[in-house]
Short mmCIF file of C-alpha atoms in Angstrom, two decimals:
data_model
loop_
_atom_site.label_atom_id
_atom_site.label_comp_id
_atom_site.label_asym_id
_atom_site.label_seq_id
_atom_site.Cartn_x
_atom_site.Cartn_y
_atom_site.Cartn_z
CA LYS A 1 -26.10 -11.29 21.07
CA ALA A 2 -22.97 -12.73 19.40
CA GLY A 3 -22.31 -11.42 15.95
CA VAL A 4 -21.54 -13.27 12.80
CA THR A 5 -18.51 -15.46 13.26
CA GLN A 6 -16.15 -16.40 10.42
CA THR A 7 -13.28 -18.91 10.64
CA PRO A 8 -10.47 -18.92 9.75
CA ARG A 9 -9.62 -15.24 9.76
CA TYR A 10 -6.56 -15.70 7.64
CA LEU A 11 -5.19 -18.44 5.48
CA ILE A 12 -2.59 -19.08 2.77
CA LYS A 13 -3.00 -21.68 0.22
CA THR A 14 -1.25 -22.54 -3.16
CA ARG A 15 -2.69 -22.75 -6.52
CA GLY A 16 -4.65 -25.99 -7.12
CA GLN A 17 -5.51 -26.52 -3.56
CA GLN A 18 -9.04 -26.34 -2.14
CA VAL A 19 -10.30 -24.27 0.88
CA THR A 20 -13.29 -24.35 3.09
CA LEU A 21 -14.59 -21.42 4.90
CA SER A 22 -17.08 -21.40 7.78
CA CYS A 23 -19.65 -18.81 8.97
CA SER A 24 -21.90 -19.00 12.04
CA PRO A 25 -24.76 -16.36 11.66
CA ILE A 26 -26.37 -14.47 14.42
CA SER A 27 -28.72 -16.67 16.51
CA GLY A 28 -32.10 -16.74 14.93
CA HIS A 29 -31.00 -15.67 11.46
CA ARG A 30 -31.74 -18.12 8.77
CA SER A 31 -30.30 -16.44 5.76
CA VAL A 32 -26.59 -16.58 5.13
CA SER A 33 -24.99 -14.90 2.08
CA TRP A 34 -21.45 -14.86 0.86
CA TYR A 35 -19.45 -12.10 -0.81
CA GLN A 36 -16.01 -11.87 -2.31
CA GLN A 37 -14.24 -8.48 -1.82
CA THR A 38 -11.24 -7.42 -3.93
CA PRO A 39 -9.70 -4.11 -4.34
CA GLY A 40 -10.59 -3.75 -7.98
CA GLN A 41 -14.12 -5.40 -8.07
CA GLY A 42 -15.52 -4.53 -4.52
CA LEU A 43 -18.00 -6.73 -3.04
CA GLN A 44 -19.34 -9.42 -5.44
CA PHE A 45 -22.24 -11.58 -4.38
CA LEU A 46 -21.42 -15.28 -4.43
CA PHE A 47 -24.52 -17.07 -3.05
CA GLU A 48 -27.39 -17.01 -0.46
CA TYR A 49 -28.71 -19.78 1.60
CA PHE A 50 -31.92 -19.90 3.44
CA SER A 51 -33.19 -22.92 5.41
CA GLU A 52 -30.39 -25.12 3.97
CA THR A 53 -31.31 -24.29 0.35
CA GLN A 54 -29.31 -22.19 -2.03
CA ARG A 55 -31.76 -19.40 -3.16
CA ASN A 56 -29.61 -17.03 -5.18
CA LYS A 57 -26.34 -17.53 -6.97
CA GLY A 58 -23.89 -14.78 -8.27
CA ASN A 59 -21.85 -15.07 -11.45
CA PHE A 60 -19.00 -17.26 -10.21
CA PRO A 61 -17.55 -20.49 -11.68
CA GLY A 62 -18.67 -23.92 -10.31
CA ARG A 63 -15.44 -23.99 -8.42
CA PHE A 64 -17.21 -21.99 -5.80
CA SER A 65 -19.84 -23.87 -3.75
CA GLY A 66 -21.44 -23.68 -0.51
CA ARG A 67 -23.92 -25.30 1.88
CA GLN A 68 -25.94 -24.59 4.86
CA PHE A 69 -26.70 -26.73 7.85
CA SER A 70 -29.89 -27.18 9.92
CA ASN A 71 -28.46 -24.94 12.63
CA SER A 72 -28.02 -22.13 9.93
CA ARG A 73 -24.22 -22.34 9.97
CA SER A 74 -22.77 -22.15 6.49
CA GLU A 75 -19.60 -23.28 4.78
CA MET A 76 -18.20 -22.25 1.37
CA ASN A 77 -15.64 -24.22 -0.58
CA VAL A 78 -13.36 -23.09 -3.37
CA SER A 79 -11.66 -25.88 -5.30
CA THR A 80 -8.73 -25.84 -7.65
CA LEU A 81 -7.65 -22.41 -6.31
CA GLU A 82 -6.31 -19.66 -8.66
CA LEU A 83 -4.30 -16.77 -7.97
CA GLY A 84 -7.33 -14.53 -8.67
CA ASP A 85 -9.19 -16.13 -5.87
CA SER A 86 -7.07 -14.12 -3.30
CA ALA A 87 -9.61 -11.96 -1.68
CA LEU A 88 -11.52 -11.19 1.55
CA TYR A 89 -14.57 -13.54 1.76
CA LEU A 90 -17.31 -12.13 3.75
CA CYS A 91 -20.35 -13.81 5.14
CA ALA A 92 -23.54 -11.89 6.13
CA SER A 93 -26.60 -13.12 7.87
CA SER A 94 -30.16 -11.75 8.06
CA PHE A 95 -33.40 -12.96 9.51
CA ASN A 96 -35.42 -12.97 6.30
CA ARG A 97 -34.80 -14.79 3.07
CA GLY A 98 -32.65 -12.89 0.58
CA ASN A 99 -30.93 -9.63 1.15
CA THR A 100 -33.95 -7.37 1.46
CA GLY A 101 -33.10 -5.88 4.68
CA GLU A 102 -30.07 -4.99 6.84
CA LEU A 103 -27.14 -7.42 6.50
CA PHE A 104 -24.93 -8.28 9.35
CA PHE A 105 -21.38 -9.02 8.24
CA GLY A 106 -18.63 -10.95 9.76
CA GLU A 107 -15.14 -9.91 9.82
CA GLY A 108 -14.21 -11.92 6.86
CA SER A 109 -11.71 -14.59 5.97
CA ARG A 110 -8.63 -13.41 4.22
CA LEU A 111 -7.51 -15.85 1.62
CA THR A 112 -4.12 -15.62 -0.10
CA VAL A 113 -3.34 -17.97 -2.92
CA LEU A 114 0.35 -18.28 -3.81
CA SER B 1 -27.11 -4.43 -17.16
CA GLN B 2 -27.97 -3.13 -13.77
CA LYS B 3 -25.26 -1.07 -12.23
CA ILE B 4 -24.40 0.76 -8.93
CA GLU B 5 -21.67 3.23 -9.16
CA GLN B 6 -19.88 5.37 -6.52
CA ASN B 7 -18.13 7.92 -8.52
CA SER B 8 -15.47 8.99 -6.03
CA GLU B 9 -12.94 6.46 -5.08
CA ALA B 10 -11.62 8.85 -2.28
CA LEU B 11 -12.85 11.98 -0.61
CA ASN B 12 -10.78 14.10 1.85
CA ILE B 13 -12.62 16.70 4.01
CA GLN B 14 -11.71 18.99 6.88
CA GLU B 15 -13.12 18.18 10.32
CA GLY B 16 -16.37 19.89 11.11
CA LYS B 17 -17.48 20.12 7.42
CA THR B 18 -20.26 18.15 5.85
CA ALA B 19 -19.17 15.19 3.76
CA THR B 20 -21.31 14.17 0.75
CA LEU B 21 -20.99 10.81 -0.99
CA THR B 22 -22.73 9.90 -4.17
CA CYS B 23 -24.25 6.74 -5.42
CA ASN B 24 -25.71 6.32 -8.84
CA TYR B 25 -27.57 3.46 -10.30
CA THR B 26 -28.31 2.68 -14.03
CA ASN B 27 -30.51 0.48 -16.04
CA TYR B 28 -33.16 -0.10 -13.36
CA SER B 29 -35.05 1.09 -10.44
CA PRO B 30 -34.17 -0.37 -7.02
CA ALA B 31 -36.75 -0.64 -4.51
CA TYR B 32 -34.25 0.58 -1.78
CA LEU B 33 -30.76 1.64 -1.15
CA GLN B 34 -28.61 0.81 1.77
CA TRP B 35 -25.36 2.38 3.13
CA TYR B 36 -22.67 0.65 4.94
CA ARG B 37 -19.39 1.62 6.63
CA GLN B 38 -16.32 -0.50 6.43
CA ASP B 39 -13.16 -0.07 8.37
CA PRO B 40 -9.82 -1.56 7.18
CA GLY B 41 -9.71 -5.36 7.77
CA ARG B 42 -13.35 -5.30 9.15
CA GLY B 43 -16.72 -6.37 7.66
CA PRO B 44 -19.25 -3.77 6.43
CA VAL B 45 -21.54 -2.33 9.18
CA PHE B 46 -25.12 -1.24 8.20
CA LEU B 47 -25.91 2.48 8.62
CA LEU B 48 -29.11 3.41 6.82
CA LEU B 49 -31.84 2.02 4.47
CA ILE B 50 -33.89 4.23 2.39
CA ARG B 51 -36.87 3.10 0.18
CA GLU B 52 -37.88 4.39 -3.19
CA ASN B 53 -40.87 6.19 -1.79
CA GLU B 54 -38.81 8.00 0.79
CA LYS B 55 -37.11 11.10 -0.13
CA GLU B 56 -34.75 11.45 2.92
CA LYS B 57 -33.75 9.43 6.04
CA ARG B 58 -31.83 10.73 9.07
CA LYS B 59 -29.89 9.12 11.80
CA GLU B 60 -27.88 11.29 14.14
CA ARG B 61 -25.35 13.05 12.01
CA LEU B 62 -26.17 10.98 8.97
CA LYS B 63 -28.64 11.82 6.13
CA VAL B 64 -29.44 9.85 3.13
CA THR B 65 -31.60 11.02 0.16
CA PHE B 66 -33.00 8.99 -2.65
CA ASP B 67 -33.77 10.82 -6.00
CA THR B 68 -35.48 8.48 -8.40
CA THR B 69 -35.57 11.09 -11.23
CA LEU B 70 -31.74 11.54 -11.07
CA LYS B 71 -31.18 7.86 -10.13
CA GLN B 72 -29.04 8.86 -7.28
CA SER B 73 -28.59 8.53 -3.61
CA LEU B 74 -26.58 11.01 -1.57
CA PHE B 75 -25.04 10.18 1.82
CA HIS B 76 -24.19 13.13 4.16
CA ILE B 77 -22.22 13.24 7.23
CA THR B 78 -22.61 16.49 9.06
CA ALA B 79 -19.95 17.93 11.52
CA SER B 80 -17.56 15.25 10.27
CA GLN B 81 -14.98 13.83 12.75
CA PRO B 82 -11.70 12.06 12.19
CA ALA B 83 -13.47 8.89 13.63
CA ASP B 84 -15.72 9.09 10.55
CA SER B 85 -12.88 8.15 8.40
CA ALA B 86 -13.76 4.82 6.75
CA THR B 87 -14.91 3.43 3.42
CA TYR B 88 -18.69 3.98 2.71
CA LEU B 89 -20.46 1.41 0.50
CA CYS B 90 -23.75 1.95 -1.26
CA ALA B 91 -25.86 -1.24 -2.00
CA ALA B 92 -29.09 -1.79 -3.76
CA ASP B 93 -31.52 -4.69 -4.35
CA GLN B 94 -31.26 -6.20 -7.60
CA THR B 95 -34.42 -6.71 -9.56
CA GLY B 96 -35.45 -10.38 -9.97
CA ALA B 97 -32.49 -11.63 -8.17
CA ASN B 98 -33.50 -10.99 -4.47
CA ASN B 99 -29.94 -10.12 -3.41
CA LEU B 100 -28.04 -6.86 -2.73
CA PHE B 101 -25.29 -5.66 -4.82
CA PHE B 102 -22.64 -3.22 -3.85
CA GLY B 103 -20.79 -0.20 -5.16
CA THR B 104 -17.16 -0.15 -4.92
CA GLY B 105 -17.06 2.28 -1.99
CA THR B 106 -15.77 5.75 -1.31
CA ARG B 107 -12.90 6.04 1.06
CA LEU B 108 -13.47 9.09 3.24
CA THR B 109 -10.68 10.72 5.21
CA VAL B 110 -11.50 13.45 7.70
CA ILE B 111 -8.52 15.66 8.29
CA PRO B 112 -8.24 17.25 11.85
#
């Protein structure tokens, strides 16, 4: 069974640009969550999607948005990038709604904002 | 506010010894705690889940305890090996939010 796939793995952007990251969950998993990981803050919850609906949202500004498609694939978008958005963005999938069980993480997308 | 804390940022231990990592939570009572392992440049990998009504859980050389009185979980690796060197993350459910939130992790180094 293929794991969670995130693309791209690495990307460099400049301030003010926008970025879209993609996540393909494990087949059969309907919940996709996104986390931001930085050295100082650790893993911070961004949002969770289940059956194409955003169910939970973390404490991030509106520049951070996401969506989920009917095949459970998910994308997240960050607009008007700031230097502080440089981070590892991790996607995790699970079978059930929410994060009430084991999460399966992808390898992450490393974003550098210059 | 609800908080998860892993007090040690880094822990060095001699090969063969038992490594013990601590996770404390404050201002609430999680229904369960999870432990993950993360290697550099990789995503976290699930290790163990323990529920509030379970005192202890084991998996091979791993053992997790959950003490609701002390508001603490301990994660033990017995007979540690250099291959156990990684960052270990504690995570808990967040009341009313139906999502997990994570501690900042403890970087374990097992010295041969």
